């Protein structure tokens, strides 16, 4: 991760304010109005909290993140911390407006923070904070796995006393997402409202083309590219036996592009381009700057509402679609009683004793409500921890692979037994309870 400090004018104590700088914000916070939160009392305290105390963590400094940082910095938030693992690529420059050509190759978080500081006097972010020290966290991510991990982290920070949630341990999560001309914004109060995993069905698993179509009856340029990616690359290994296809390597993409053109010519298919090739290999969905701007504006507005308590926050999911005209609506995503992430109770796994462990593994990865990536399954037997299958460590994967073809009975598992599953989608171990079916 790259953590970026936000400090202006060389002095953490410098506010760089001028007369009437925050008049536009004061109109919302220092007078009443018909849309105010019913319990809100107009005063100067909300603005001071935003300017001096409220700490915001922005995760992601890409298309959404750049918009979010700009919006938050201009809305009176000074303690902004930005985290992003990526470096700037030339393809980012058409929409990630905090970056310039000279910044290519540099960490996004560093450049974004520097730019905001140079343009919005007074922004300051001290050294790295633990998650629990932030008041609000905003996600501008392009990864469902990263969203789920962040969701799990905030759930792990919740404090329960005699089974009752301590409200002071809740850190609100504002999540924005865009996909071409579509987007969404949502407000999550961990432990109280629907979390990311509660509504995982809204994020369908990645669609792959049928192998029979790719291999035998290609009709689209994408089919030709997938054929080269899936079948020709591992067969020909053009850059050496140990070289995996890298979507960020121009030589790799060029090779796939040329082979895809040849494949397309065989079936009289047109439309294979270098850009499409890179898009298919990297699973790129074209980014639309105006969609990012609209969703980031919605997210920044929700941060403002929660930080000031002046208005009721979104309850709790906003859908935005400008594919054909402009369409938007909100709905209340409901919390799932048996959510594997936030329900505090083990989820049931219904399998026959004669089912193989491979079937359990397939369910964990293919179920729309779980969508795990590389689950490691352990259990407790005779008071000892036993690893049933673990994929991420080669030596353990080799040792536990025979378990996949064994039945649950043969593995010594019993009805009601708990399975602990670790996965990259969550920082916490997820508990499941085996429920044998006849």
Short mmCIF file of C-alpha atoms in Angstrom, two decimals:
data_model
loop_
_atom_site.label_atom_id
_atom_site.label_comp_id
_atom_site.label_asym_id
_atom_site.label_seq_id
_atom_site.Cartn_x
_atom_site.Cartn_y
_atom_site.Cartn_z
CA UNK A 1 0.00 0.00 0.00
CA UNK A 2 1.09 3.58 -0.59
CA UNK A 3 0.08 6.07 2.08
CA UNK A 4 0.10 9.73 1.13
CA UNK A 5 0.46 12.58 3.58
CA UNK A 6 -1.48 15.72 2.84
CA UNK A 7 0.34 18.78 4.12
CA UNK A 8 0.27 22.32 2.75
CA UNK A 9 2.41 25.41 3.24
CA UNK A 10 5.02 23.41 5.15
CA UNK A 11 3.21 23.76 8.46
CA UNK A 12 0.69 21.31 9.90
CA UNK A 13 -0.83 24.11 11.93
CA UNK A 14 -1.39 26.40 8.96
CA UNK A 15 -5.07 26.71 8.09
CA UNK A 16 -4.54 29.00 5.07
CA UNK A 17 -8.10 30.26 5.48
CA UNK A 18 -9.34 33.58 4.22
CA UNK A 19 -12.49 35.58 4.90
CA UNK A 20 -15.69 33.92 3.71
CA UNK A 21 -13.82 30.81 2.52
CA UNK A 22 -16.42 28.46 3.95
CA UNK A 23 -19.56 30.53 3.40
CA UNK A 24 -21.00 27.93 1.02
CA UNK A 25 -20.66 25.26 3.74
CA UNK A 26 -21.99 27.53 6.48
CA UNK A 27 -25.25 27.88 4.59
CA UNK A 28 -25.86 24.19 5.19
CA UNK A 29 -24.63 24.00 8.76
CA UNK A 30 -25.44 27.32 10.47
CA UNK A 31 -29.07 27.78 9.52
CA UNK A 32 -32.14 25.58 9.44
CA UNK A 33 -34.02 24.41 6.37
CA UNK A 34 -36.81 22.10 5.23
CA UNK A 35 -34.47 19.17 4.49
CA UNK A 36 -32.47 19.25 7.72
CA UNK A 37 -32.19 16.18 9.93
CA UNK A 38 -35.02 16.56 12.48
CA UNK A 39 -32.57 16.37 15.40
CA UNK A 40 -29.99 18.77 13.93
CA UNK A 41 -29.30 22.08 15.68
CA UNK A 42 -27.62 24.71 13.47
CA UNK A 43 -24.31 25.88 14.96
CA UNK A 44 -20.66 26.51 14.16
CA UNK A 45 -19.58 23.22 15.77
CA UNK A 46 -20.20 20.98 12.74
CA UNK A 47 -17.93 23.04 10.51
CA UNK A 48 -15.20 23.07 13.15
CA UNK A 49 -15.45 19.29 13.50
CA UNK A 50 -15.06 18.88 9.74
CA UNK A 51 -12.17 21.32 9.49
CA UNK A 52 -10.21 20.33 12.58
CA UNK A 53 -11.17 16.84 13.77
CA UNK A 54 -12.88 14.61 11.22
CA UNK A 55 -10.45 12.09 9.68
CA UNK A 56 -11.36 10.64 6.29
CA UNK A 57 -9.72 7.64 4.62
CA UNK A 58 -10.09 7.46 0.85
CA UNK A 59 -9.22 4.05 -0.54
CA UNK A 60 -8.29 4.28 -4.19
CA UNK A 61 -6.86 7.23 -6.12
CA UNK A 62 -8.09 6.25 -9.59
CA UNK A 63 -11.08 7.49 -11.56
CA UNK A 64 -13.39 7.70 -8.53
CA UNK A 65 -10.62 8.51 -6.07
CA UNK A 66 -9.42 11.64 -7.89
CA UNK A 67 -12.97 13.01 -7.95
CA UNK A 68 -13.50 12.12 -4.30
CA UNK A 69 -10.30 13.81 -3.13
CA UNK A 70 -11.15 16.99 -5.02
CA UNK A 71 -14.74 17.04 -3.72
CA UNK A 72 -13.82 16.34 -0.11
CA UNK A 73 -10.98 18.87 -0.04
CA UNK A 74 -13.31 21.57 -1.38
CA UNK A 75 -16.07 20.61 1.09
CA UNK A 76 -14.14 21.49 4.22
CA UNK A 77 -12.39 18.22 5.06
CA UNK A 78 -8.73 18.72 5.87
CA UNK A 79 -7.60 15.45 7.45
CA UNK A 80 -7.71 13.28 4.34
CA UNK A 81 -5.62 10.15 3.98
CA UNK A 82 -5.40 8.36 0.63
CA UNK A 83 -4.24 4.82 -0.01
CA UNK A 84 -3.63 3.22 -3.40
CA UNK A 85 -1.42 0.30 -4.43
CA UNK A 86 -1.04 1.31 -8.10
CA UNK A 87 1.39 3.45 -10.03
CA UNK A 88 0.20 5.89 -12.70
CA UNK A 89 -0.15 4.54 -16.23
CA UNK A 90 -0.50 6.68 -19.35
CA UNK A 91 -4.00 5.19 -19.89
CA UNK A 92 -5.13 6.85 -16.63
CA UNK A 93 -4.55 10.39 -17.87
CA UNK A 94 -7.80 10.79 -19.84
CA UNK A 95 -9.95 10.82 -16.68
CA UNK A 96 -7.74 10.78 -13.56
CA UNK A 97 -7.23 14.52 -13.70
CA UNK A 98 -4.86 14.85 -10.72
CA UNK A 99 -2.11 13.24 -12.83
CA UNK A 100 0.02 14.55 -15.72
CA UNK A 101 2.29 12.86 -18.27
CA UNK A 102 5.34 13.61 -16.12
CA UNK A 103 3.79 11.55 -13.30
CA UNK A 104 3.62 8.26 -15.23
CA UNK A 105 5.26 5.52 -13.16
CA UNK A 106 4.87 7.32 -9.83
CA UNK A 107 2.56 6.09 -7.02
CA UNK A 108 -0.99 7.35 -7.48
CA UNK A 109 -1.49 8.17 -3.80
CA UNK A 110 1.62 10.35 -3.59
CA UNK A 111 0.84 12.34 -6.72
CA UNK A 112 -2.84 12.75 -5.86
CA UNK A 113 -2.02 14.07 -2.39
CA UNK A 114 0.62 16.45 -3.73
CA UNK A 115 -1.78 17.85 -6.33
CA UNK A 116 -4.63 18.41 -3.87
CA UNK A 117 -2.26 20.08 -1.42
CA UNK A 118 -0.95 22.44 -4.04
CA UNK A 119 -4.44 23.49 -5.14
CA UNK A 120 -6.49 23.41 -1.92
CA UNK A 121 -4.66 25.20 0.90
CA UNK A 122 -5.00 23.75 4.38
CA UNK A 123 -5.33 20.03 3.65
CA UNK A 124 -3.28 18.00 6.09
CA UNK A 125 -2.96 14.33 6.78
CA UNK A 126 -0.61 13.19 9.53
CA UNK A 127 1.27 9.89 9.40
CA UNK A 128 -0.58 6.61 8.87
CA UNK A 129 -3.51 5.87 11.13
CA UNK A 130 -5.02 2.56 12.13
CA UNK A 131 -8.42 1.98 10.60
CA UNK A 132 -10.16 2.48 13.93
CA UNK A 133 -8.83 6.06 14.13
CA UNK A 134 -10.82 7.23 11.12
CA UNK A 135 -14.31 8.67 11.43
CA UNK A 136 -15.43 7.73 7.90
CA UNK A 137 -13.98 5.52 5.16
CA UNK A 138 -14.73 6.07 1.46
CA UNK A 139 -14.02 3.44 -1.21
CA UNK A 140 -13.31 4.33 -4.81
CA UNK A 141 -12.23 0.84 -5.83
CA UNK A 142 -12.44 -1.23 -9.01
CA UNK A 143 -12.21 -4.58 -7.21
CA UNK A 144 -14.98 -6.54 -5.50
CA UNK A 145 -12.36 -8.54 -3.56
CA UNK A 146 -10.85 -5.34 -2.15
CA UNK A 147 -14.30 -4.03 -1.19
CA UNK A 148 -15.10 -7.27 0.63
CA UNK A 149 -11.77 -7.19 2.46
CA UNK A 150 -12.39 -3.62 3.63
CA UNK A 151 -15.93 -4.58 4.64
CA UNK A 152 -14.54 -7.48 6.70
CA UNK A 153 -11.93 -5.25 8.33
CA UNK A 154 -14.56 -2.79 9.58
CA UNK A 155 -16.74 -5.66 10.82
CA UNK A 156 -13.76 -7.04 12.76
CA UNK A 157 -13.43 -3.71 14.61
CA UNK A 158 -16.99 -3.86 15.99
CA UNK A 159 -17.32 -4.24 19.75
CA UNK A 160 -20.18 -6.26 21.26
CA UNK A 161 -21.05 -6.13 24.96
CA UNK A 162 -23.33 -8.98 26.05
CA UNK A 163 -24.34 -9.42 22.43
CA UNK A 164 -25.25 -5.74 22.00
CA UNK A 165 -23.32 -3.68 19.45
CA UNK A 166 -21.44 -0.67 20.82
CA UNK A 167 -22.40 2.18 18.40
CA UNK A 168 -19.12 4.01 19.07
CA UNK A 169 -17.22 1.16 17.40
CA UNK A 170 -19.02 1.66 14.07
CA UNK A 171 -17.02 3.33 11.29
CA UNK A 172 -19.33 4.24 8.39
CA UNK A 173 -18.28 2.99 4.97
CA UNK A 174 -19.25 4.94 1.84
CA UNK A 175 -18.77 2.81 -1.25
CA UNK A 176 -18.92 3.98 -4.85
CA UNK A 177 -18.64 1.90 -7.98
CA UNK A 178 -18.79 2.57 -11.71
CA UNK A 179 -18.93 0.37 -14.78
CA UNK A 180 -19.04 2.27 -18.04
CA UNK A 181 -22.25 4.32 -18.04
CA UNK A 182 -23.57 2.67 -14.87
CA UNK A 183 -22.74 3.32 -11.24
CA UNK A 184 -23.86 3.03 -7.64
CA UNK A 185 -23.25 4.67 -4.30
CA UNK A 186 -24.10 3.17 -0.95
CA UNK A 187 -23.87 3.90 2.76
CA UNK A 188 -22.93 1.01 5.04
CA UNK A 189 -23.07 1.15 8.83
CA UNK A 190 -21.20 -2.07 9.73
CA UNK A 191 -23.18 -4.28 12.07
CA UNK A 192 -26.36 -2.25 11.58
CA UNK A 193 -27.19 -2.12 7.87
CA UNK A 194 -26.57 -4.39 4.89
CA UNK A 195 -22.86 -4.95 4.37
CA UNK A 196 -21.07 -5.68 1.08
CA UNK A 197 -21.44 -9.46 1.53
CA UNK A 198 -25.15 -9.16 2.38
CA UNK A 199 -25.76 -8.02 -1.19
CA UNK A 200 -23.07 -9.99 -2.98
CA UNK A 201 -25.64 -11.24 -5.49
CA UNK A 202 -25.68 -7.68 -6.86
CA UNK A 203 -22.09 -8.27 -7.98
CA UNK A 204 -22.45 -11.24 -10.33
CA UNK A 205 -19.42 -13.47 -10.90
CA UNK A 206 -17.25 -12.52 -13.86
CA UNK A 207 -18.76 -13.77 -17.11
CA UNK A 208 -16.55 -16.04 -19.19
CA UNK A 209 -17.22 -17.19 -22.74
CA UNK A 210 -18.17 -20.89 -23.19
CA UNK A 211 -15.11 -22.94 -24.10
CA UNK A 212 -16.98 -24.74 -26.90
CA UNK A 213 -17.70 -21.40 -28.56
CA UNK A 214 -14.11 -20.18 -28.15
CA UNK A 215 -12.62 -23.39 -29.56
CA UNK A 216 -15.09 -24.40 -32.26
CA UNK A 217 -17.51 -21.66 -33.25
CA UNK A 218 -16.08 -18.18 -32.65
CA UNK A 219 -18.43 -15.38 -33.70
CA UNK A 220 -16.97 -12.32 -32.00
CA UNK A 221 -13.49 -10.76 -31.96
CA UNK A 222 -13.48 -11.40 -28.20
CA UNK A 223 -13.81 -15.14 -28.87
CA UNK A 224 -10.63 -15.06 -30.97
CA UNK A 225 -8.69 -13.19 -28.28
CA UNK A 226 -9.89 -15.58 -25.58
CA UNK A 227 -8.81 -18.54 -27.73
CA UNK A 228 -5.27 -17.18 -27.89
CA UNK A 229 -5.24 -16.26 -24.19
CA UNK A 230 -6.58 -19.55 -22.88
CA UNK A 231 -5.34 -22.12 -25.40
CA UNK A 232 -2.50 -20.81 -27.56
CA UNK A 233 -0.44 -18.99 -24.92
CA UNK A 234 0.00 -22.01 -22.58
CA UNK A 235 0.64 -24.26 -25.60
CA UNK A 236 3.25 -22.11 -27.35
CA UNK A 237 4.71 -20.27 -24.30
CA UNK A 238 6.21 -17.57 -26.55
CA UNK A 239 8.25 -15.90 -23.79
CA UNK A 240 9.50 -18.98 -21.96
CA UNK A 241 8.06 -21.87 -19.98
CA UNK A 242 7.62 -19.93 -16.74
CA UNK A 243 6.27 -16.70 -18.22
CA UNK A 244 2.60 -16.04 -17.46
CA UNK A 245 0.63 -13.69 -19.68
CA UNK A 246 0.99 -10.14 -18.33
CA UNK A 247 -1.72 -7.73 -19.48
CA UNK A 248 0.56 -4.78 -18.68
CA UNK A 249 3.42 -6.01 -20.89
CA UNK A 250 3.13 -4.47 -24.40
CA UNK A 251 5.14 -7.33 -25.97
CA UNK A 252 2.73 -9.91 -24.50
CA UNK A 253 -0.33 -8.00 -25.71
CA UNK A 254 1.22 -7.52 -29.15
CA UNK A 255 1.77 -11.29 -29.46
CA UNK A 256 -1.81 -12.06 -28.42
CA UNK A 257 -3.06 -9.36 -30.80
CA UNK A 258 -1.23 -10.81 -33.81
CA UNK A 259 -2.36 -14.36 -33.07
CA UNK A 260 -5.93 -13.15 -32.55
CA UNK A 261 -5.87 -11.44 -35.95
CA UNK A 262 -4.80 -14.73 -37.54
CA UNK A 263 -7.56 -16.60 -35.73
CA UNK A 264 -10.13 -13.99 -36.73
CA UNK A 265 -9.07 -14.18 -40.38
CA UNK A 266 -9.73 -17.95 -40.40
CA UNK A 267 -13.38 -17.35 -39.47
CA UNK A 268 -13.86 -14.06 -41.38
CA UNK A 269 -14.32 -12.15 -38.13
CA UNK A 270 -13.47 -8.43 -38.02
CA UNK A 271 -12.96 -6.04 -35.13
CA UNK A 272 -9.83 -7.37 -33.43
CA UNK A 273 -7.76 -4.34 -32.34
CA UNK A 274 -4.81 -3.90 -30.02
CA UNK A 275 -6.98 -1.95 -27.58
CA UNK A 276 -9.71 -4.60 -27.57
CA UNK A 277 -7.07 -7.28 -27.05
CA UNK A 278 -5.74 -5.50 -23.98
CA UNK A 279 -9.29 -4.95 -22.73
CA UNK A 280 -10.18 -8.65 -23.00
CA UNK A 281 -6.91 -9.86 -21.47
CA UNK A 282 -7.17 -7.44 -18.52
CA UNK A 283 -10.98 -7.66 -18.31
CA UNK A 284 -11.15 -3.91 -18.79
CA UNK A 285 -14.52 -2.17 -18.81
CA UNK A 286 -14.27 1.26 -20.51
CA UNK A 287 -14.27 4.08 -17.96
CA UNK A 288 -16.54 7.10 -18.43
CA UNK A 289 -15.34 10.27 -16.71
CA UNK A 290 -18.82 11.76 -16.24
CA UNK A 291 -20.05 8.59 -14.50
CA UNK A 292 -17.09 8.75 -12.11
CA UNK A 293 -17.88 12.41 -11.42
CA UNK A 294 -21.56 11.74 -10.65
CA UNK A 295 -20.87 8.81 -8.32
CA UNK A 296 -17.99 10.58 -6.55
CA UNK A 297 -20.26 13.60 -5.99
CA UNK A 298 -22.90 11.35 -4.43
CA UNK A 299 -20.29 9.69 -2.17
CA UNK A 300 -18.77 13.02 -1.08
CA UNK A 301 -22.25 14.33 -0.28
CA UNK A 302 -22.88 11.31 1.96
CA UNK A 303 -19.56 11.91 3.76
CA UNK A 304 -20.65 15.50 4.37
CA UNK A 305 -24.05 14.42 5.68
CA UNK A 306 -22.63 11.85 8.06
CA UNK A 307 -19.82 14.10 9.31
CA UNK A 308 -22.13 17.05 9.95
CA UNK A 309 -25.27 15.14 11.01
CA UNK A 310 -27.16 17.93 9.25
CA UNK A 311 -29.08 15.69 6.88
CA UNK A 312 -30.34 12.13 6.80
CA UNK A 313 -27.85 9.90 4.98
CA UNK A 314 -28.74 7.76 2.00
CA UNK A 315 -30.79 4.72 3.01
CA UNK A 316 -28.88 3.03 1.68
CA UNK A 317 -28.22 2.22 -1.99
CA UNK A 318 -28.35 4.54 -5.02
CA UNK A 319 -28.34 3.22 -8.59
CA UNK A 320 -27.21 5.45 -11.46
CA UNK A 321 -27.61 4.60 -15.14
CA UNK A 322 -27.07 6.92 -18.10
CA UNK A 323 -26.74 4.30 -20.84
CA UNK A 324 -29.95 5.53 -22.49
CA UNK A 325 -31.09 8.86 -21.08
CA UNK A 326 -30.61 9.30 -17.34
CA UNK A 327 -32.12 6.99 -14.75
CA UNK A 328 -31.52 6.87 -11.03
CA UNK A 329 -33.29 5.53 -7.96
CA UNK A 330 -32.57 4.53 -4.38
CA UNK A 331 -33.61 1.50 -2.38
CA UNK A 332 -32.90 0.03 1.03
CA UNK A 333 -30.66 -3.01 0.69
CA UNK A 334 -31.72 -5.35 3.49
CA UNK A 335 -29.35 -6.96 5.91
CA UNK A 336 -29.04 -10.71 5.44
CA UNK A 337 -29.78 -12.69 8.60
CA UNK A 338 -27.32 -15.44 7.72
CA UNK A 339 -24.66 -13.27 6.06
CA UNK A 340 -21.31 -15.05 6.32
CA UNK A 341 -19.57 -11.73 7.04
CA UNK A 342 -21.77 -9.79 9.48
CA UNK A 343 -24.41 -12.11 11.00
CA UNK A 344 -22.25 -13.34 13.91
CA UNK A 345 -23.52 -16.90 13.35
CA UNK A 346 -22.01 -19.71 11.25
CA UNK A 347 -23.70 -20.21 7.88
CA UNK A 348 -25.15 -23.66 7.14
CA UNK A 349 -23.61 -25.84 4.44
CA UNK A 350 -26.10 -28.47 3.24
CA UNK A 351 -24.34 -31.53 1.82
CA UNK A 352 -24.78 -35.28 1.83
CA UNK A 353 -22.21 -37.31 3.82
CA UNK A 354 -21.29 -38.90 0.48
CA UNK A 355 -20.49 -35.52 -1.08
CA UNK A 356 -16.84 -34.96 -1.91
CA UNK A 357 -14.82 -32.10 -0.45
CA UNK A 358 -14.37 -30.81 -4.01
CA UNK A 359 -18.13 -30.16 -4.12
CA UNK A 360 -17.85 -28.01 -0.98
CA UNK A 361 -14.94 -26.12 -2.52
CA UNK A 362 -16.90 -25.56 -5.73
CA UNK A 363 -19.85 -24.23 -3.74
CA UNK A 364 -17.66 -21.74 -1.85
CA UNK A 365 -16.25 -20.35 -5.09
CA UNK A 366 -19.30 -20.54 -7.37
CA UNK A 367 -22.14 -19.55 -5.02
CA UNK A 368 -23.35 -16.03 -5.86
CA UNK A 369 -23.68 -15.30 -2.13
CA UNK A 370 -20.07 -16.26 -1.32
CA UNK A 371 -17.88 -15.91 -4.45
CA UNK A 372 -14.65 -16.91 -2.71
CA UNK A 373 -11.41 -17.03 -4.69
CA UNK A 374 -9.07 -19.60 -3.13
CA UNK A 375 -10.68 -20.85 0.10
CA UNK A 376 -8.61 -22.72 2.67
CA UNK A 377 -10.74 -25.14 4.70
CA UNK A 378 -9.85 -26.26 8.21
CA UNK A 379 -11.73 -27.93 11.05
CA UNK A 380 -11.19 -29.16 14.58
CA UNK A 381 -10.97 -32.92 15.21
CA UNK A 382 -10.26 -34.51 18.57
CA UNK A 383 -9.25 -31.11 19.88
CA UNK A 384 -6.69 -30.55 17.12
CA UNK A 385 -6.81 -28.23 14.12
CA UNK A 386 -6.84 -30.14 10.81
CA UNK A 387 -6.28 -28.57 7.38
CA UNK A 388 -8.62 -30.19 4.88
CA UNK A 389 -7.44 -28.18 1.88
CA UNK A 390 -5.18 -25.17 1.35
CA UNK A 391 -4.33 -23.90 -2.11
CA UNK A 392 -2.03 -20.91 -1.55
CA UNK A 393 1.00 -22.86 -0.24
CA UNK A 394 2.28 -25.35 -2.83
CA UNK A 395 3.60 -27.96 -0.37
CA UNK A 396 0.36 -27.97 1.67
CA UNK A 397 -1.77 -27.95 -1.50
CA UNK A 398 0.04 -31.07 -2.71
CA UNK A 399 -0.39 -32.79 0.65
CA UNK A 400 -4.10 -31.93 1.01
CA UNK A 401 -5.13 -32.39 -2.65
CA UNK A 402 -6.15 -36.06 -2.13
CA UNK A 403 -8.80 -34.84 0.35
CA UNK A 404 -10.73 -33.23 -2.52
CA UNK A 405 -11.75 -36.62 -3.90
CA UNK A 406 -12.73 -38.01 -0.48
CA UNK A 407 -16.29 -37.89 0.83
CA UNK A 408 -17.14 -35.88 3.92
CA UNK A 409 -17.74 -39.19 5.68
CA UNK A 410 -14.32 -40.50 4.71
CA UNK A 411 -12.73 -37.32 6.06
CA UNK A 412 -14.33 -38.03 9.44
CA UNK A 413 -16.63 -34.99 9.35
CA UNK A 414 -19.90 -35.15 11.27
CA UNK A 415 -23.28 -33.49 11.06
CA UNK A 416 -23.12 -30.09 12.80
CA UNK A 417 -19.33 -29.86 12.55
CA UNK A 418 -17.89 -26.41 12.05
CA UNK A 419 -15.59 -25.63 9.13
CA UNK A 420 -13.35 -22.55 9.26
CA UNK A 421 -12.68 -21.01 5.85
CA UNK A 422 -10.00 -18.39 5.13
CA UNK A 423 -9.99 -16.47 1.85
CA UNK A 424 -8.53 -13.34 0.27
CA UNK A 425 -11.99 -11.76 0.23
CA UNK A 426 -11.97 -11.23 4.00
CA UNK A 427 -9.42 -10.59 6.78
CA UNK A 428 -11.51 -12.77 9.10
CA UNK A 429 -11.97 -16.53 9.12
CA UNK A 430 -15.53 -17.41 8.07
CA UNK A 431 -17.31 -20.14 10.03
CA UNK A 432 -19.70 -22.64 8.43
CA UNK A 433 -21.72 -25.47 9.96
CA UNK A 434 -22.11 -28.75 8.12
CA UNK A 435 -25.74 -29.84 7.86
CA UNK A 436 -25.93 -33.36 6.44
CA UNK A 437 -28.81 -34.12 4.11
CA UNK A 438 -30.17 -37.63 3.66
#
